[in-house]
Short mmCIF file of C-alpha atoms and ligand atoms in Angstrom, two decimals:
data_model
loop_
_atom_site.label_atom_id
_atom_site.label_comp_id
_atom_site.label_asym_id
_atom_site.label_seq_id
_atom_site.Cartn_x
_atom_site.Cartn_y
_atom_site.Cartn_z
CA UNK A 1 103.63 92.90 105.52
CA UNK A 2 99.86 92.47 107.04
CA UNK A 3 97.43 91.70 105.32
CA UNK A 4 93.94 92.49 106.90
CA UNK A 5 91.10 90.89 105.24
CA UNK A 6 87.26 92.74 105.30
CA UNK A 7 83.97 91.30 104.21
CA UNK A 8 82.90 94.04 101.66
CA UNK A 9 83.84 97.80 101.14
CA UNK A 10 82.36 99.01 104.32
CA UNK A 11 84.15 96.95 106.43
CA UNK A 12 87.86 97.45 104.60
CA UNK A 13 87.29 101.12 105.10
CA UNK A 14 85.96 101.14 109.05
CA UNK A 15 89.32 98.83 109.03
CA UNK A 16 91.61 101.51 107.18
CA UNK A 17 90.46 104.47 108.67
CA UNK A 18 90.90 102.79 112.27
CA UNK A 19 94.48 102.41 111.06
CA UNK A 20 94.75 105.86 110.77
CA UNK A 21 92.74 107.12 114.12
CA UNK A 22 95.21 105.22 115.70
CA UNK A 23 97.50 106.97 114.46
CA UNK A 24 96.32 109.95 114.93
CA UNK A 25 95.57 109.48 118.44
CA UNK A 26 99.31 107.97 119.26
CA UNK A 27 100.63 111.17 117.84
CA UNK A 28 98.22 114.50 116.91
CA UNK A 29 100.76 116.38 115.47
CA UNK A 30 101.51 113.03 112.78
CA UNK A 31 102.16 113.61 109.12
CA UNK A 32 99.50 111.59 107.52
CA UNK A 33 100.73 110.94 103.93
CA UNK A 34 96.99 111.03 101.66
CA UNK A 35 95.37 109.44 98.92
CA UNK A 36 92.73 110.07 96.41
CA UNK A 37 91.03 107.93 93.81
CA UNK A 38 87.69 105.92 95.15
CA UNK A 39 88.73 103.34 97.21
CA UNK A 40 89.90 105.34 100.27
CA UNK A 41 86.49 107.72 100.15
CA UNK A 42 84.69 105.37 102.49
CA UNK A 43 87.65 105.64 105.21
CA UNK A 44 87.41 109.17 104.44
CA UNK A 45 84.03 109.71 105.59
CA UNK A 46 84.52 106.52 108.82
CA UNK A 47 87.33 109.31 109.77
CA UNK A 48 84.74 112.29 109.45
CA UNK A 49 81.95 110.44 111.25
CA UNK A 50 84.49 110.20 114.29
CA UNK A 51 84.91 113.23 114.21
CA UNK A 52 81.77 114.75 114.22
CA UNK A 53 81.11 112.25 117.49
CA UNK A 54 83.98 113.37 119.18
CA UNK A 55 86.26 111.16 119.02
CA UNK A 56 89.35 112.04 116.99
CA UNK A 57 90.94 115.27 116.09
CA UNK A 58 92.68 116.42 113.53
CA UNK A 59 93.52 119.76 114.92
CA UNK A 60 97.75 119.15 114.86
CA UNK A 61 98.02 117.05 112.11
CA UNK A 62 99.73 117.83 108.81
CA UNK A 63 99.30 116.17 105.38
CA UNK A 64 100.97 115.54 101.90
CA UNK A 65 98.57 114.35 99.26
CA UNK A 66 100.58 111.92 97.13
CA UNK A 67 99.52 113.77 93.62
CA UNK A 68 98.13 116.47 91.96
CA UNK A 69 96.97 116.80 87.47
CA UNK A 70 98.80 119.10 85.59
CA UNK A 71 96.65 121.80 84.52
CA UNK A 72 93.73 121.62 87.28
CA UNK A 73 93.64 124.39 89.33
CA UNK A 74 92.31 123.83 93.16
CA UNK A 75 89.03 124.83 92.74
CA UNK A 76 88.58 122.31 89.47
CA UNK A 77 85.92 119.92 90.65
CA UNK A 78 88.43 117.30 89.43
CA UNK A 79 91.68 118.48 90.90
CA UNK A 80 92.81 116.27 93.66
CA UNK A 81 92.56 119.33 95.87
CA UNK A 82 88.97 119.66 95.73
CA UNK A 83 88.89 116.54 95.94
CA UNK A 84 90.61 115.88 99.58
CA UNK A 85 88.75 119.56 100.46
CA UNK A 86 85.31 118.09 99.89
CA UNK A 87 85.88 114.42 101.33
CA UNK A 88 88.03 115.19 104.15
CA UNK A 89 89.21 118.77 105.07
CA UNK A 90 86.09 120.66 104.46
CA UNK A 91 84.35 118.51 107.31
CA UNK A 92 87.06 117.99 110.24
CA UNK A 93 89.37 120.22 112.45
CA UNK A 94 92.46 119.92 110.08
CA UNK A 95 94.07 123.63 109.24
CA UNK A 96 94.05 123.56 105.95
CA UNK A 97 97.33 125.58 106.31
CA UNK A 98 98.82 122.24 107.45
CA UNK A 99 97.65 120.26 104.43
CA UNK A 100 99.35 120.08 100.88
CA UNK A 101 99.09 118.90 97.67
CA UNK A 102 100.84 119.68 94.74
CA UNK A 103 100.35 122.22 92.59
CA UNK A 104 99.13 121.49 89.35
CA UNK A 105 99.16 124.79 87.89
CA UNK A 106 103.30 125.70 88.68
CA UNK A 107 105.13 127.62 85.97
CA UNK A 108 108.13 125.76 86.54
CA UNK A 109 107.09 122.11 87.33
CA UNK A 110 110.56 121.52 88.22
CA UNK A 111 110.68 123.83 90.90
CA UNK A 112 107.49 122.84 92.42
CA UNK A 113 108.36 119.56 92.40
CA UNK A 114 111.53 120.11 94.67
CA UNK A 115 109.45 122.44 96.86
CA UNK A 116 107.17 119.63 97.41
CA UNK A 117 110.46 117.86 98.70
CA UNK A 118 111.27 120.36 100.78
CA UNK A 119 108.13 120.60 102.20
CA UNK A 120 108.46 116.71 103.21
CA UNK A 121 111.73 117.18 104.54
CA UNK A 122 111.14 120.18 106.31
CA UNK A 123 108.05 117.96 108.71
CA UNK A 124 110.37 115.29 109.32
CA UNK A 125 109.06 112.75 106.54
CA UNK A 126 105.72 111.04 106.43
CA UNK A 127 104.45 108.91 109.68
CA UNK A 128 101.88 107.29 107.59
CA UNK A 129 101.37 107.00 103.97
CA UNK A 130 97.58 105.68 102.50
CA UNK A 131 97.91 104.18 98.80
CA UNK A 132 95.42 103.30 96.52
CA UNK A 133 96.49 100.94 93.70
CA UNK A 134 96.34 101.70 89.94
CA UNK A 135 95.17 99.08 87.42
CA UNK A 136 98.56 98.21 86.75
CA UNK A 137 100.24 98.67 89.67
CA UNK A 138 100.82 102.87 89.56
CA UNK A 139 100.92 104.31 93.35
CA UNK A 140 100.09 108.02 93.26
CA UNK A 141 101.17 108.72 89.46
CA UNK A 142 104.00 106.34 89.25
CA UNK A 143 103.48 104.67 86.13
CA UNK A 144 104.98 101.42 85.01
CA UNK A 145 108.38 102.31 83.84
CA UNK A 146 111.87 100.80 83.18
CA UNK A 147 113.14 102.71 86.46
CA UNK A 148 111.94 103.41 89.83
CA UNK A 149 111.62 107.47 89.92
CA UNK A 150 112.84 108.90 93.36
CA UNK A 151 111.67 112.22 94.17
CA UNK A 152 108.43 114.58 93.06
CA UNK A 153 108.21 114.70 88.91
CA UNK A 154 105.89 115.33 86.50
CA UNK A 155 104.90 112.24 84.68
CA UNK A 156 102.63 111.59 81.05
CA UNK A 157 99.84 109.24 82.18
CA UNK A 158 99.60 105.56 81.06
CA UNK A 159 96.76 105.24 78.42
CA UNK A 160 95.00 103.28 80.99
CA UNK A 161 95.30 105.52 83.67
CA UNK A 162 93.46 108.28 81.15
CA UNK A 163 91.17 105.79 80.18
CA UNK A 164 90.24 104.93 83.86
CA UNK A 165 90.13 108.46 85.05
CA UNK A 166 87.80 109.77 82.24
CA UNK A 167 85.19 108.44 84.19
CA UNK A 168 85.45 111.69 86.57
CA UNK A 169 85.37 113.87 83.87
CA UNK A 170 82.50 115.11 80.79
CA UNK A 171 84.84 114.27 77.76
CA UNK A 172 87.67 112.26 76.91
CA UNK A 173 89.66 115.71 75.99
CA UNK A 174 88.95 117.41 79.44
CA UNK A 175 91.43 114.26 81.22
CA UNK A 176 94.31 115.10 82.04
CA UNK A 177 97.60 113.84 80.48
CA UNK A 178 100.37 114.42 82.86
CA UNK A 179 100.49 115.17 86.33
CA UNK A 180 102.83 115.81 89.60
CA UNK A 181 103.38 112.80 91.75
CA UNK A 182 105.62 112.08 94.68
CA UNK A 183 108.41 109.98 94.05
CA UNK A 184 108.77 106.24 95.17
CA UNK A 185 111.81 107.48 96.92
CA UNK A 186 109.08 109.90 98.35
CA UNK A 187 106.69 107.17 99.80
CA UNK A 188 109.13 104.59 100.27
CA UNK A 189 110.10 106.90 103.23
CA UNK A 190 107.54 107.22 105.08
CA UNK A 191 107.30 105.15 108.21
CA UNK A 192 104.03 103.14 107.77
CA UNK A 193 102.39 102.36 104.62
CA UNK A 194 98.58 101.69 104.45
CA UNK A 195 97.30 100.16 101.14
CA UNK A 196 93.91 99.85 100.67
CA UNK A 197 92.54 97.36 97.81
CA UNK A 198 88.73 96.59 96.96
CA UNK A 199 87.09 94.84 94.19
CA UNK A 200 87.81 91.94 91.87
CA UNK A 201 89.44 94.35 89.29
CA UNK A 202 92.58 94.35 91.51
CA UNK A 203 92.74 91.64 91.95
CA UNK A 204 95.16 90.47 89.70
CA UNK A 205 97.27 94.07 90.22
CA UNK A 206 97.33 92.63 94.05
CA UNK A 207 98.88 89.55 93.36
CA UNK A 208 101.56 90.90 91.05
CA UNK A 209 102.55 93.47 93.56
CA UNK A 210 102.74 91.75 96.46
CA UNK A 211 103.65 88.22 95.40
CA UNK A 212 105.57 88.92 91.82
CA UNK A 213 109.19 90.33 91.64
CA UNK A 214 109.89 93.66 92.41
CA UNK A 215 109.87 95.32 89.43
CA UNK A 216 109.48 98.73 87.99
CA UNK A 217 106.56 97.49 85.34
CA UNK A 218 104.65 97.24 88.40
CA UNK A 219 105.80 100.02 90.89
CA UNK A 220 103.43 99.13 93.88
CA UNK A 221 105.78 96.40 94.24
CA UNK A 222 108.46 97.60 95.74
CA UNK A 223 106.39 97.88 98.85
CA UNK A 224 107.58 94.56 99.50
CA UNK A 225 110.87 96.25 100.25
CA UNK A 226 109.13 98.41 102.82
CA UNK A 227 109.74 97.46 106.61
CA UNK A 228 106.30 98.37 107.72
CA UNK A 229 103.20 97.97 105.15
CA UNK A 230 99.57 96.93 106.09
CA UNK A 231 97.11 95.82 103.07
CA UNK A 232 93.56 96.21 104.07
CA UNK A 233 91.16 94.68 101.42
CA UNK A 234 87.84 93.09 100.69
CA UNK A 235 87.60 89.36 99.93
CA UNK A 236 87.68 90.24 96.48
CA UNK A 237 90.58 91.82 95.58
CA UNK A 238 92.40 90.15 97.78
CA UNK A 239 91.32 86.57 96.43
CA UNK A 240 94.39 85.88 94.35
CA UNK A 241 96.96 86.90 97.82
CA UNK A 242 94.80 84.33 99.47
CA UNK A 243 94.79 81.54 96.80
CA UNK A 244 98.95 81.61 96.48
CA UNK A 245 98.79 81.19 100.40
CA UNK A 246 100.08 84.74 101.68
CA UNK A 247 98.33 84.39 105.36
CA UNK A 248 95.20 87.09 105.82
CA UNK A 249 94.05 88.16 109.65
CA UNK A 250 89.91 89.11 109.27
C1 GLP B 301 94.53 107.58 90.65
C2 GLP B 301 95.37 108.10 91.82
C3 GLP B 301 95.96 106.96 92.64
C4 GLP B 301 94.88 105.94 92.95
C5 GLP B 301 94.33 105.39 91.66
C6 GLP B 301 93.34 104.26 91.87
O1 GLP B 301 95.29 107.23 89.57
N1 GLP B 301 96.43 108.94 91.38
O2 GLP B 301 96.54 107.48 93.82
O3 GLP B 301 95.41 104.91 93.75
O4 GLP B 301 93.72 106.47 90.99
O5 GLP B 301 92.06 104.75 91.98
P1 GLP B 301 90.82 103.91 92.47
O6 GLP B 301 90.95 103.81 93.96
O7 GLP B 301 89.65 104.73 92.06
O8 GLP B 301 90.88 102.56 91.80
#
């Protein structure tokens, strides 16, 4: 595990989304492994920037979004999506054929959840997976369970994860309560993991993850089983890593 340590917001995302130019670059036709929630919006538009200048390309690449809501069709302003569409897609070479999320409005959840699998399978697995980091520890919509799920399901959101999501929306009844996420099985596959962490809030989720047990109450910990995972943070949330002596690179 790295740990790469940024001043403030700006600078953990210029770091993250050099992580993934350089990916990029070292292989076009990569399977980048995406993210929604804030924290990776500001390596979302770095990536765009570099694009409009010329420098990077996303013409060959394909993607997997790690999670979709139940319910939200595409064009919802809050389906994940639109989401990726207007922070990412809509502004850089990608074919939009190439990309994929999950489809929150399947009849048969079950079904679309092991065509999403296929789907994986069928471009040889992720080469790079970005994760956010839920409030306690979810990565995609892996909640805190008593068992680590493997493959695509639908899950019923954590209270907290409603709570912290109505934000988004215009009333506490429009959030979603369930959703399609990949599996940890799913990400724990994929070759390289990029985590990106900002603000004091997670700070305390950090430190669990990465320094408590492994332990499906907190899934992002069982990144520490991962062979190849790269934290990029701000001082902040990564203050309590730092204070228990886990070694930081600026
Ligand atoms: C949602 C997403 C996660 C994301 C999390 C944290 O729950 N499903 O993939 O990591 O939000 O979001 P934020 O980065 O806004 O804290």
């Amino acid at each position: 595990m790295r740990v790469y340590r940024a001043e403030d917001y700006k600078a953990m995302s210029r770091r993250a989304a050099s992580i993934i130019a350089a990916q990029v670059m070292q292989k076009p036709n990569c399977v980048l492994g995406l993210a929604t929630g804030s924290t990776p919006v500001g390596a979302y538009e770095q990536l765009v920037e570099w694009y409009k200048q010329g420098d990077l390309s996303f013409k060959e690449v394909s993607s997997v979004n790690l999670d979709e809501y139940l319910g939200l069709t595409g064009d919802h302003p809050q389906s994940y999506r639109y989401f990726m569409q207007k922070n990412l897609f809509d502004h850089v070479d990608i074919d939009v054929a190439k990309t994929n999320v999950p489809s929150g409005m399947a009849e048969d959840a079950e079904a679309e959840s092991k065509r999403y699998e296929k789907v994986m399978a069928d471009l040889g697995g992720i080469d790079l997976q970005l994760l956010g980091m839920g409030h306690n520890g979810h990565i995609g919509f892996n909640e805190p369970a008593s068992d680590f799920p493997i493959a695509t399901h639908v899950v019923d959101l954590a209270e907290s994860t409603i709570q912290a999501n109505a934000r988004f929306f215009d009333s506490m009844d429009e959030v979603p309560r369930q959703a399609m996420t990949m599996g940890i099985g799913s990400i724990r596959k994929a070759k390289k993991v990029l985590v990106v962490v900002s603000g004091e809030g997670k700070a305390d989720i950090v430190y669990r993850a990465f320094c408590g047990p492994v332990t499906p109450e907190v899934p992002a910990s069982i990144l520490q089983l991962h062979p190849d995972v790269t934290i990029v943070g701000d001082r902040a949330a990564l203050a309590k890593l730092e204070e228990a002596g886990v070694p930081v690179c600026d």
